[in-house]
Short mmCIF file of C-alpha atoms in Angstrom, two decimals:
data_model
loop_
_atom_site.label_atom_id
_atom_site.label_comp_id
_atom_site.label_asym_id
_atom_site.label_seq_id
_atom_site.Cartn_x
_atom_site.Cartn_y
_atom_site.Cartn_z
CA MET A 11 -0.02 0.06 0.18
CA SER A 12 1.15 3.62 -0.96
CA LEU A 13 0.96 6.35 1.68
CA MET A 14 -1.43 7.77 -0.58
CA HIS A 15 -3.82 5.19 -0.42
CA GLU A 16 -3.20 4.65 3.44
CA ILE A 17 -4.23 8.31 3.82
CA PHE A 18 -7.40 7.98 1.71
CA ASP A 19 -8.38 4.71 3.16
CA ALA A 20 -8.86 6.64 6.54
CA PHE A 21 -11.49 8.49 4.43
CA ASP A 22 -12.91 5.43 2.73
CA ASP A 23 -12.19 7.35 -0.52
CA ALA A 24 -9.94 6.20 -3.16
CA GLY A 25 -8.84 9.99 -4.15
CA ASP A 26 -8.23 11.26 -7.45
CA PHE A 27 -5.92 14.39 -7.76
CA ARG A 28 -3.42 15.68 -10.46
CA THR A 29 0.19 16.79 -9.14
CA ILE A 30 2.15 19.60 -10.57
CA GLY A 31 5.45 21.16 -9.52
CA ALA A 32 8.84 19.63 -8.37
CA GLY A 33 11.07 19.54 -5.97
CA HIS A 34 11.13 17.70 -2.65
CA TYR A 35 12.90 17.55 0.98
CA ASN A 36 15.63 15.24 1.45
CA SER A 37 14.91 13.15 4.34
CA PHE A 38 15.13 9.47 5.72
CA TYR A 39 11.19 9.70 5.07
CA GLN A 40 8.87 10.75 2.64
CA VAL A 41 7.99 14.23 3.95
CA THR A 42 7.15 15.73 0.61
CA LYS A 43 4.67 12.92 -0.47
CA LEU A 44 3.24 13.05 3.04
CA ALA A 45 2.59 17.06 2.33
CA THR A 46 1.39 16.46 -1.35
CA ASN A 47 -1.06 13.73 -0.24
CA ALA A 48 -2.26 15.16 3.27
CA ILE A 49 -3.18 18.58 1.02
CA ALA A 50 -4.83 16.36 -1.63
CA SER A 51 -7.14 14.60 1.11
CA VAL A 52 -8.52 18.11 1.59
CA GLY A 53 -8.83 19.06 -1.89
CA CYS A 54 -10.63 15.40 -2.84
CA ASN A 55 -13.09 15.78 0.05
CA MET A 56 -13.75 19.36 -1.20
CA ALA A 57 -14.23 17.80 -4.49
CA SER A 58 -16.76 15.48 -3.36
CA LEU A 59 -18.49 18.11 -1.02
CA ILE A 60 -18.55 20.55 -4.15
CA GLU A 61 -20.43 17.89 -6.05
CA SER A 62 -22.73 16.71 -3.42
CA LEU A 63 -23.65 20.54 -2.97
CA GLY A 64 -24.52 20.67 -6.89
CA LEU A 65 -22.06 23.34 -7.10
CA SER A 66 -20.64 21.69 -10.38
CA ASN A 67 -21.49 19.11 -12.92
CA GLY A 68 -19.64 16.15 -11.86
CA MET A 69 -16.36 15.76 -9.55
CA PRO A 70 -14.16 18.63 -9.88
CA GLU A 71 -10.67 18.16 -10.06
CA THR A 72 -8.41 18.34 -7.72
CA THR A 73 -4.77 19.71 -8.40
CA VAL A 74 -1.91 20.03 -5.78
CA ASP A 75 1.34 21.87 -6.25
CA GLN A 76 4.02 19.49 -5.05
CA ARG A 77 6.65 22.22 -4.26
CA LEU A 78 4.13 24.57 -2.86
CA ALA A 79 2.55 21.96 -0.91
CA SER A 80 5.76 21.24 0.68
CA LEU A 81 6.83 24.66 1.36
CA TRP A 82 3.25 25.11 3.29
CA PHE A 83 4.71 22.52 5.32
CA ALA A 84 7.32 24.93 6.54
CA VAL A 85 6.57 28.74 7.01
CA SER A 86 4.07 30.25 4.52
CA ILE A 87 5.33 34.05 4.99
CA LYS A 88 8.48 35.97 4.62
CA PRO A 89 8.52 39.14 6.47
CA ILE A 90 9.49 42.19 4.51
CA ASP A 91 9.90 45.23 6.92
CA TRP A 92 9.72 43.39 10.19
CA GLU A 93 11.04 40.25 11.85
CA MET A 94 9.59 37.11 13.13
CA PRO A 95 10.58 36.22 16.73
CA ALA A 96 12.81 33.21 17.17
CA ILE A 97 11.07 29.63 16.98
CA TRP A 98 12.92 28.30 20.32
CA ASP A 99 13.75 29.98 23.54
CA ALA A 100 17.26 30.01 24.92
CA ILE A 101 17.35 26.54 26.57
CA ALA A 102 14.97 24.67 24.57
CA GLY A 103 16.49 21.55 22.31
CA ASP A 104 18.65 18.54 22.40
CA TYR A 105 20.83 17.57 25.27
CA GLN A 106 22.75 14.61 25.93
CA ALA A 107 22.36 12.74 29.09
CA LYS A 108 24.29 9.85 30.57
CA ASP A 109 22.64 7.42 28.49
CA GLY A 110 21.35 9.31 25.25
CA TRP A 111 19.47 12.25 24.02
CA ILE A 112 16.31 14.08 25.42
CA LYS A 113 14.71 17.07 23.91
CA LEU A 114 13.53 19.92 26.48
CA HIS A 115 10.80 22.13 25.02
CA THR A 116 10.79 25.29 27.09
CA ASN A 117 9.16 28.06 24.97
CA LEU A 118 6.39 28.45 27.54
CA PRO A 119 7.41 30.12 30.77
CA HIS A 120 5.91 27.52 33.05
CA HIS A 121 7.56 24.82 30.84
CA ARG A 122 10.78 26.41 31.49
CA ALA A 123 10.44 26.73 35.09
CA VAL A 124 9.45 23.20 35.48
CA VAL A 125 12.74 22.06 33.58
CA CYS A 126 15.16 24.50 35.85
CA ASN A 127 13.35 23.25 38.98
CA VAL A 128 13.82 19.63 38.34
CA LEU A 129 17.60 20.12 37.32
CA GLY A 130 17.78 22.37 39.98
CA VAL A 131 19.66 25.10 37.76
CA GLU A 132 19.14 28.79 36.55
CA ALA A 133 17.74 29.23 32.82
CA ASP A 134 21.36 29.29 31.24
CA ARG A 135 22.19 26.66 28.45
CA ALA A 136 25.59 25.73 29.61
CA THR A 137 24.30 25.03 33.37
CA VAL A 138 21.35 23.04 31.83
CA LYS A 139 23.58 21.23 29.43
CA ALA A 140 25.80 19.99 32.47
CA ALA A 141 23.19 19.20 34.46
CA VAL A 142 21.18 17.19 31.97
CA LEU A 143 24.48 14.91 31.61
CA THR A 144 24.01 13.74 35.02
CA TRP A 145 20.72 12.21 34.40
CA SER A 146 19.38 9.19 32.93
CA LYS A 147 17.11 10.41 29.87
CA ASP A 148 14.25 8.36 30.63
CA TYR A 149 14.25 9.45 34.51
CA LEU A 150 14.87 13.12 33.60
CA GLU A 151 11.81 12.68 30.92
CA GLN A 152 9.65 11.14 33.77
CA ALA A 153 10.67 13.76 36.45
CA ILE A 154 9.85 16.75 34.03
CA VAL A 155 6.41 15.24 32.71
CA SER A 156 5.54 14.43 36.35
CA GLU A 157 5.78 18.28 37.30
CA GLY A 158 3.89 19.42 34.18
CA GLY A 159 6.73 20.11 32.08
CA VAL A 160 7.31 18.75 28.81
CA ALA A 161 10.25 16.67 27.26
CA ALA A 162 10.88 13.68 25.23
CA ALA A 163 13.80 11.00 25.70
CA MET A 164 14.93 10.02 22.05
CA ARG A 165 13.95 6.39 21.06
CA THR A 166 14.57 4.24 18.22
CA ARG A 167 11.67 2.78 16.25
CA GLY A 168 12.11 -0.41 17.72
CA GLU A 169 12.22 0.92 21.22
CA TRP A 170 8.91 2.66 20.64
CA SER A 171 7.31 -0.19 18.89
CA LYS A 172 8.07 -2.08 22.23
CA HIS A 173 7.05 1.18 24.51
CA PRO A 174 2.98 0.57 25.82
CA GLN A 175 2.15 4.05 24.09
CA GLY A 176 3.95 2.86 20.86
CA GLN A 177 2.19 -0.59 20.78
CA THR A 178 -1.20 1.04 21.59
CA VAL A 179 -0.88 3.86 18.80
CA SER A 180 0.31 1.31 16.18
CA THR A 181 -3.12 -0.17 16.59
CA GLU A 182 -5.28 2.93 16.27
CA PRO A 183 -6.83 4.06 13.17
CA LEU A 184 -5.30 7.18 11.36
CA ILE A 185 -8.63 8.93 11.80
CA HIS A 186 -10.71 7.75 14.76
CA TRP A 187 -14.52 8.28 13.33
CA PHE A 188 -17.28 8.26 16.01
CA ASP A 189 -20.55 9.75 17.20
CA ALA A 190 -22.08 9.17 13.63
CA ARG A 191 -25.58 10.64 13.63
CA ASP A 192 -27.75 12.95 11.84
CA ARG A 193 -27.55 16.60 12.06
CA ASN A 194 -28.98 19.97 11.07
CA ILE A 195 -26.66 22.76 9.79
CA LYS A 196 -28.14 25.87 9.65
CA ASP A 197 -27.11 29.30 7.79
CA TRP A 198 -25.00 27.62 5.21
CA GLN A 199 -24.72 29.46 2.19
CA PRO A 200 -22.31 27.60 -0.08
CA THR A 201 -20.99 29.07 -3.32
CA VAL A 202 -18.19 27.37 -5.85
CA GLN A 203 -16.11 30.16 -4.79
CA LYS A 204 -16.51 29.81 -0.90
CA PRO A 205 -17.99 26.32 -0.32
CA LEU A 206 -18.09 26.74 3.42
CA LYS A 207 -19.35 30.29 3.61
CA GLY A 208 -21.84 30.70 6.19
CA LEU A 209 -20.30 27.83 8.54
CA ARG A 210 -19.10 28.96 11.94
CA ILE A 211 -15.93 27.16 13.14
CA LEU A 212 -15.11 27.78 16.97
CA ASP A 213 -11.31 27.07 16.99
CA LEU A 214 -9.90 25.91 20.52
CA THR A 215 -6.42 24.85 19.15
CA ARG A 216 -2.77 26.35 19.21
CA VAL A 217 0.68 25.60 18.07
CA LEU A 218 0.37 24.13 15.52
CA ALA A 219 -1.72 21.23 13.77
CA GLY A 220 -5.24 22.68 14.71
CA PRO A 221 -4.45 26.27 13.35
CA VAL A 222 -3.44 24.72 10.25
CA ALA A 223 -6.76 23.08 9.93
CA THR A 224 -8.85 25.98 10.42
CA ARG A 225 -6.27 28.03 8.31
CA ILE A 226 -7.46 26.11 4.93
CA LEU A 227 -11.15 25.94 6.22
CA ALA A 228 -10.96 29.78 6.37
CA GLY A 229 -9.69 29.60 3.15
CA PHE A 230 -12.67 27.88 1.65
CA GLY A 231 -15.00 30.65 3.22
CA ALA A 232 -15.65 29.46 6.64
CA ASP A 233 -16.08 31.84 9.57
CA VAL A 234 -13.21 31.04 11.68
CA LEU A 235 -13.27 32.34 15.45
CA ARG A 236 -9.97 31.28 17.62
CA ILE A 237 -10.45 31.42 21.33
CA ASP A 238 -7.22 32.05 23.25
CA PRO A 239 -6.84 32.19 27.40
CA PRO A 240 -5.81 35.98 28.40
CA ASP A 241 -2.40 36.41 28.32
CA TRP A 242 -1.68 33.51 25.98
CA GLU A 243 0.87 34.43 23.04
CA GLU A 244 2.43 32.51 20.04
CA ASP A 245 4.69 35.39 18.62
CA ASN A 246 6.84 32.86 16.45
CA VAL A 247 3.70 31.05 14.44
CA VAL A 248 0.91 33.43 14.76
CA PRO A 249 1.50 35.54 11.63
CA ASP A 250 1.61 32.37 9.77
CA ILE A 251 -1.38 30.75 11.15
CA THR A 252 -4.10 33.06 11.88
CA LEU A 253 -4.71 33.82 8.18
CA GLY A 254 -8.19 34.51 7.25
CA LYS A 255 -9.51 34.02 11.09
CA ARG A 256 -10.63 36.26 14.05
CA CYS A 257 -8.86 35.86 17.20
CA ALA A 258 -10.50 36.63 20.54
CA ARG A 259 -9.82 35.83 24.17
CA LEU A 260 -11.79 34.11 26.92
CA ASP A 261 -11.03 32.55 30.26
CA LEU A 262 -13.00 29.46 30.69
CA LYS A 263 -12.21 29.54 34.58
CA ASN A 264 -14.38 33.02 34.57
CA ALA A 265 -18.17 32.47 35.29
CA ARG A 266 -19.10 35.23 32.62
CA ASP A 267 -16.44 34.12 29.96
CA LYS A 268 -17.70 30.64 30.49
CA GLU A 269 -21.24 31.75 29.73
CA ALA A 270 -20.02 33.75 26.79
CA PHE A 271 -18.32 30.66 25.48
CA ARG A 272 -21.39 28.67 25.72
CA THR A 273 -23.15 31.05 23.47
CA LEU A 274 -20.54 30.61 20.90
CA LEU A 275 -20.86 27.23 21.12
CA LEU A 276 -24.45 27.24 20.75
CA LYS A 277 -24.35 29.11 17.46
CA ALA A 278 -21.26 27.26 16.10
CA ASP A 279 -21.55 24.52 13.48
CA ILE A 280 -17.88 23.14 14.17
CA LEU A 281 -15.68 22.86 17.11
CA VAL A 282 -11.84 22.00 16.45
CA HIS A 283 -9.81 21.71 19.43
CA GLY A 284 -6.64 20.35 20.53
CA TYR A 285 -7.25 20.11 24.55
CA ARG A 286 -5.49 16.91 25.93
CA HIS A 287 -8.00 14.08 26.70
CA GLY A 288 -10.30 15.14 29.43
CA ALA A 289 -9.12 18.71 29.69
CA LEU A 290 -12.69 20.19 28.53
CA ASP A 291 -14.21 18.45 31.17
CA GLY A 292 -12.19 20.08 34.08
CA LEU A 293 -13.60 23.14 32.74
CA GLY A 294 -16.99 22.24 32.48
CA PHE A 295 -17.51 21.37 28.73
CA SER A 296 -17.45 17.72 28.78
CA GLU A 297 -18.30 15.74 25.56
CA GLU A 298 -21.94 15.15 27.17
CA GLU A 299 -22.10 19.05 28.01
CA ARG A 300 -21.28 20.23 24.61
CA ARG A 301 -23.52 17.73 23.10
CA ALA A 302 -26.22 19.14 25.26
CA ILE A 303 -25.52 22.67 24.51
CA LYS A 304 -25.35 21.83 20.63
CA PRO A 305 -26.48 18.24 19.70
CA ASP A 306 -25.80 19.10 15.84
CA LEU A 307 -22.15 20.06 16.47
CA ILE A 308 -19.44 18.56 14.45
CA GLU A 309 -16.31 18.25 16.46
CA VAL A 310 -12.79 17.25 15.30
CA SER A 311 -10.00 17.09 17.91
CA LEU A 312 -6.05 16.47 18.05
CA ASN A 313 -4.34 14.74 20.83
CA ALA A 314 -0.26 14.45 20.76
CA TYR A 315 0.43 10.84 21.76
CA GLY A 316 -3.07 9.06 20.94
CA TRP A 317 -6.51 8.74 22.59
CA VAL A 318 -5.80 5.62 24.48
CA GLY A 319 -2.92 4.14 26.27
CA PRO A 320 -0.63 5.40 29.45
CA TRP A 321 0.04 8.71 27.58
CA ILE A 322 -3.17 9.62 26.57
CA LYS A 323 -2.85 12.76 29.10
CA ARG A 324 0.79 13.44 28.18
CA ARG A 325 1.75 17.23 26.65
CA GLY A 326 3.41 16.89 23.34
CA PHE A 327 4.37 18.89 20.42
CA ASP A 328 5.66 18.00 16.80
CA SER A 329 9.49 18.03 17.94
CA LEU A 330 8.91 15.75 20.84
CA VAL A 331 6.75 13.04 18.99
CA GLN A 332 9.62 12.98 16.45
CA MET A 333 12.11 12.30 19.38
CA SER A 334 9.73 9.73 21.06
CA SER A 335 8.74 7.71 17.99
CA GLY A 336 12.05 7.17 16.64
CA ILE A 337 12.03 9.67 13.42
CA ALA A 338 14.92 11.57 15.10
CA ALA A 339 16.76 8.63 15.73
CA ALA A 340 16.31 7.57 12.21
CA GLY A 341 17.30 10.80 10.65
CA MET A 342 20.45 10.93 12.92
CA ASP A 343 21.52 7.27 11.43
CA TRP A 344 20.47 8.25 8.03
CA ALA A 345 22.30 11.68 8.27
CA ARG A 346 25.46 9.82 9.73
CA ALA A 347 24.99 12.82 12.28
CA ALA A 348 26.37 13.17 16.04
CA LYS A 349 22.96 14.28 17.30
CA PRO A 350 19.23 13.96 16.86
CA THR A 351 18.23 14.57 13.33
CA PRO A 352 14.66 15.52 13.12
CA LEU A 353 12.60 16.08 9.62
CA PRO A 354 13.34 18.85 7.78
CA VAL A 355 10.13 20.45 8.99
CA GLN A 356 7.32 19.99 11.52
CA ALA A 357 5.51 17.44 9.15
CA LEU A 358 3.71 15.67 11.79
CA ASP A 359 2.01 19.09 12.73
CA HIS A 360 1.14 19.98 9.33
CA ALA A 361 0.04 16.90 8.03
CA THR A 362 -2.43 16.19 10.87
CA GLY A 363 -3.49 19.61 10.69
CA TYR A 364 -4.60 19.06 6.86
CA LEU A 365 -6.11 15.48 7.72
CA MET A 366 -8.25 17.37 10.25
CA ALA A 367 -9.57 19.67 7.90
CA ALA A 368 -10.14 16.88 5.54
CA ALA A 369 -12.16 15.20 8.31
CA VAL A 370 -14.38 18.38 8.67
CA ILE A 371 -14.99 18.46 4.99
CA LYS A 372 -15.91 14.66 4.74
CA SER A 373 -18.21 15.13 7.77
CA LEU A 374 -19.80 17.80 6.12
CA ASP A 375 -19.81 15.61 2.93
CA ASN A 376 -21.98 13.05 4.60
CA HIS A 377 -24.28 15.34 5.87
CA THR A 378 -25.03 16.69 2.34
CA ARG A 379 -25.44 13.41 1.09
CA GLY A 380 -28.21 12.62 3.53
CA ASN A 381 -25.85 10.15 5.84
CA LYS A 382 -24.94 10.36 9.14
CA SER A 383 -21.75 12.37 10.02
CA ALA A 384 -19.30 11.57 12.43
CA ASN A 385 -16.71 13.58 14.78
CA ALA A 386 -13.11 12.58 14.28
CA ARG A 387 -9.98 12.24 16.45
CA LEU A 388 -6.57 12.47 15.51
CA SER A 389 -3.03 12.27 17.06
CA LEU A 390 0.50 13.40 16.19
CA ALA A 391 1.87 10.02 17.21
CA ARG A 392 -0.47 8.11 14.75
CA THR A 393 0.63 10.46 11.81
CA ALA A 394 4.31 9.85 12.85
CA GLU A 395 3.30 5.93 12.66
CA LEU A 396 1.99 6.51 8.98
CA LEU A 397 4.86 8.68 7.72
CA MET A 398 7.55 5.91 9.34
CA ASN A 399 5.76 3.16 6.72
CA TYR A 400 7.43 5.08 3.95
CA GLU A 401 11.05 5.53 3.76
CA GLN A 402 12.72 7.86 1.18
CA ASN A 403 13.74 5.63 -1.65
CA GLU A 404 15.68 8.37 -3.53
CA LYS A 405 17.21 11.90 -3.41
CA SER A 406 16.99 14.39 -6.10
CA ASN A 407 19.20 17.49 -7.15
CA ASP A 408 16.01 19.67 -6.74
CA VAL A 409 16.14 20.08 -3.17
CA LEU A 410 13.58 22.41 -1.00
CA ASN A 411 15.57 24.56 1.20
CA GLY A 412 13.11 25.97 3.80
CA PRO A 413 10.88 28.83 4.33
CA CYS A 414 9.42 30.36 0.92
CA ASP A 415 12.30 28.63 -1.18
CA ASN A 416 13.93 31.46 -2.76
CA ASP A 417 10.70 33.66 -2.93
CA TYR A 418 8.68 31.24 -5.08
CA SER A 419 5.34 32.04 -5.91
CA LEU A 420 4.79 34.84 -3.19
CA GLU A 421 1.97 37.25 -2.58
CA ILE A 422 2.19 40.34 -0.67
CA GLU A 423 0.09 40.68 2.71
CA GLN A 424 -0.20 43.65 4.76
CA ASN A 425 -1.19 42.31 8.28
CA SER A 426 -0.83 43.54 11.76
CA TRP A 427 2.92 43.20 11.96
CA GLY A 428 3.68 44.93 8.68
CA GLN A 429 4.32 44.07 4.67
CA THR A 430 4.64 40.28 4.27
CA ARG A 431 5.11 37.93 1.26
CA ARG A 432 2.67 34.92 1.58
CA LEU A 433 3.26 31.91 -0.42
CA MET A 434 0.45 31.20 -3.27
CA PRO A 435 -2.13 28.55 -2.38
CA SER A 436 -1.11 24.90 -3.16
CA LEU A 437 -4.51 23.63 -3.97
CA THR A 438 -7.05 24.03 -6.24
CA VAL A 439 -10.38 22.10 -6.65
CA GLY A 440 -11.90 22.79 -10.16
CA GLU A 441 -12.95 26.50 -10.20
CA THR A 442 -12.75 26.73 -6.26
CA LYS A 443 -9.26 28.49 -5.25
CA LEU A 444 -8.38 29.17 -1.62
CA ASP A 445 -9.02 32.60 -0.78
CA TRP A 446 -8.90 34.25 2.60
CA PRO A 447 -11.11 36.85 3.70
CA GLY A 448 -8.64 38.92 5.48
CA PRO A 449 -4.78 38.69 6.37
CA ALA A 450 -3.29 37.20 9.64
CA CYS A 451 -4.13 38.90 12.78
CA ALA A 452 -2.80 38.95 16.40
CA LEU A 453 -4.33 37.07 19.15
CA GLY A 454 -7.26 38.67 20.90
CA SER A 455 -7.54 41.26 18.17
CA ASN A 456 -11.38 40.60 17.92
CA GLU A 457 -14.24 40.41 20.27
CA PRO A 458 -15.49 36.95 21.17
CA ASP A 459 -18.88 36.79 19.13
CA TRP A 460 -20.09 35.70 15.73
#
């Protein structure tokens, strides 16, 4: 089975699309094929939806530009008169322990504080490096996670396949469909230019897969409202991933804001969230409560390490899952490097994001065809499992080099930060082209209402 067929089997759809463009990332795994096929899954499901809505004569053709698809898996913008903040903080990164490597993820202040407290040091890279060398990687990982921090010891694929969580994830479907039922969707006003026009998507996602999902859904005409807690910031990614959205703030621990959120949920058609398993329950919005508020709500959700198993509640990010699952170790061997070698881009985040968007569209298509529409759950770890089945067979001289790839196909965007070059869309579906209603915006720049 090919990577393409494994993705499209998750949607019970063979998929049919045309690929244009050239170039790929050099990696031990087929990152460019993952990018092309994940974005194609959005397009093919959209083509089916456009047909079922009666917006075209037959199934429109899906076309994916391979080069652009790959570049959207990196960064879609290049600032002109301003600069993006650094992706990582001063002490985040890979460290050698007594018996191997561990990645410390310290971009958030409270995560950095946990690492420093566990190690008993100040936030200084040299001091942290010396302290980590005194620990076993597994013990340090567990100590940090137990205190609410985030870290991942590097494991080989063989070690991950024997790990209880690795064994569990390997048995999960790429997309877990559940709660299939009839729904009533109001105020949907689809057009061939904006097939998702009138649909309200409540976005409770943060770095990075969920925002990728809602970004492309906004490009098809959905009204995406992102909600963040007070004081939450993601300066190093927000200009890239809030394209076409509105962003507001609510404190779901505050009674008044909880009531405001309840009102938003009541009027939403789709909820996309990346809260860890059970986290919304603690805020008073369990699955049962959400269904009571809005019985017709379609939900697509994300968890880092899967939806069953001992790590079901573990915090995680793309870079950590690459360390845990064997990707960074395989890359290190392949590159003959002296340290962990991750994928050239955060491919797990991006691929999972596009699969989440495709799941939303598939559920809408089922509804439009008179079938029951289901909710969906995905995870970064399961996407990693998919990718690790497909090693790179050959290298090319036409290698992609990272953000925006020498200004290839860039448009000018004026956003909250200044003038910006933005990549052209990688996907077209017949006459339907991605077209965002507005530029990227800062978090909290809108009111929390529809």
